[in-house]
Amino acid sequence: MPKMKSNRGASKRFRVTASGKIKRHSSHSSHILTKKSTKRKRGLRKESQVSEADAPRVHKMILK
């Protein structure tokens, strides 16, 4: 049986922390930034964690 392939799109978007949680970047931060407030754009810079419900699915996608 061949090796399992990781989902390359997912592996570029998500990172696993040392404790095993999954980090992600916020959406809506790449274009049409003129109408968004400075406070909102600053908040979008921060990384956040994938929700507990989605974590197992993302783990499967980025599994190597």
PDB file of C-alpha atoms in Angstrom, residues 6-17 21-30 44-51 57-59 61-64:
ATOM      1  CA  SER A   6      -0.725  15.108   3.247  1.00  0.00           C
ATOM      2  CA  ASN A   7      -3.069  17.757   1.878  1.00  0.00           C
ATOM      3  CA  ARG A   8      -0.537  20.271   0.540  1.00  0.00           C
ATOM      4  CA  GLY A   9      -2.923  23.236   0.720  1.00  0.00           C
ATOM      5  CA  ALA A  10      -3.725  22.483   4.349  1.00  0.00           C
ATOM      6  CA  SER A  11      -0.104  21.930   5.320  1.00  0.00           C
ATOM      7  CA  LYS A  12       0.736  25.422   4.028  1.00  0.00           C
ATOM      8  CA  ARG A  13      -2.103  27.021   6.006  1.00  0.00           C
ATOM      9  CA  PHE A  14      -1.814  25.282   9.377  1.00  0.00           C
ATOM     10  CA  ARG A  15       1.030  24.706  11.849  1.00  0.00           C
ATOM     11  CA  VAL A  16       1.132  22.343  14.821  1.00  0.00           C
ATOM     12  CA  THR A  17       2.359  23.823  18.116  1.00  0.00           C
ATOM     13  CA  LYS A  21      -2.658  22.342  19.012  1.00  0.00           C
ATOM     14  CA  ILE A  22      -3.122  23.748  15.522  1.00  0.00           C
ATOM     15  CA  LYS A  23      -2.459  27.409  14.666  1.00  0.00           C
ATOM     16  CA  ARG A  24      -4.115  29.259  11.804  1.00  0.00           C
ATOM     17  CA  HIS A  25      -4.120  32.765  10.357  1.00  0.00           C
ATOM     18  CA  SER A  26      -7.241  34.923  10.212  1.00  0.00           C
ATOM     19  CA  SER A  27      -9.126  35.386   6.977  1.00  0.00           C
ATOM     20  CA  HIS A  28     -10.180  38.728   5.383  1.00  0.00           C
ATOM     21  CA  SER A  29      -6.719  40.276   5.700  1.00  0.00           C
ATOM     22  CA  SER A  30      -5.393  40.205   2.136  1.00  0.00           C
ATOM     23  CA  LEU A  44      -6.459  40.101  11.856  1.00  0.00           C
ATOM     24  CA  ARG A  45      -2.642  39.928  12.102  1.00  0.00           C
ATOM     25  CA  LYS A  46      -2.790  37.650  15.128  1.00  0.00           C
ATOM     26  CA  GLU A  47      -2.741  33.896  14.790  1.00  0.00           C
ATOM     27  CA  SER A  48      -5.500  31.920  16.428  1.00  0.00           C
ATOM     28  CA  GLN A  49      -6.185  28.274  17.127  1.00  0.00           C
ATOM     29  CA  VAL A  50      -8.379  25.910  15.150  1.00  0.00           C
ATOM     30  CA  SER A  51     -11.547  25.055  17.072  1.00  0.00           C
ATOM     31  CA  ARG A  57     -10.156  16.941  10.561  1.00  0.00           C
ATOM     32  CA  VAL A  58      -7.236  19.322  10.104  1.00  0.00           C
ATOM     33  CA  HIS A  59      -4.888  16.837  11.815  1.00  0.00           C
ATOM     34  CA  MET A  61      -5.183  16.607   6.375  1.00  0.00           C
ATOM     35  CA  ILE A  62      -1.733  17.664   7.579  1.00  0.00           C
ATOM     36  CA  LEU A  63      -0.679  14.205   8.720  1.00  0.00           C
ATOM     37  CA  LYS A  64       2.555  13.256   6.947  1.00  0.00           C
TER      38      LYS A  64
END
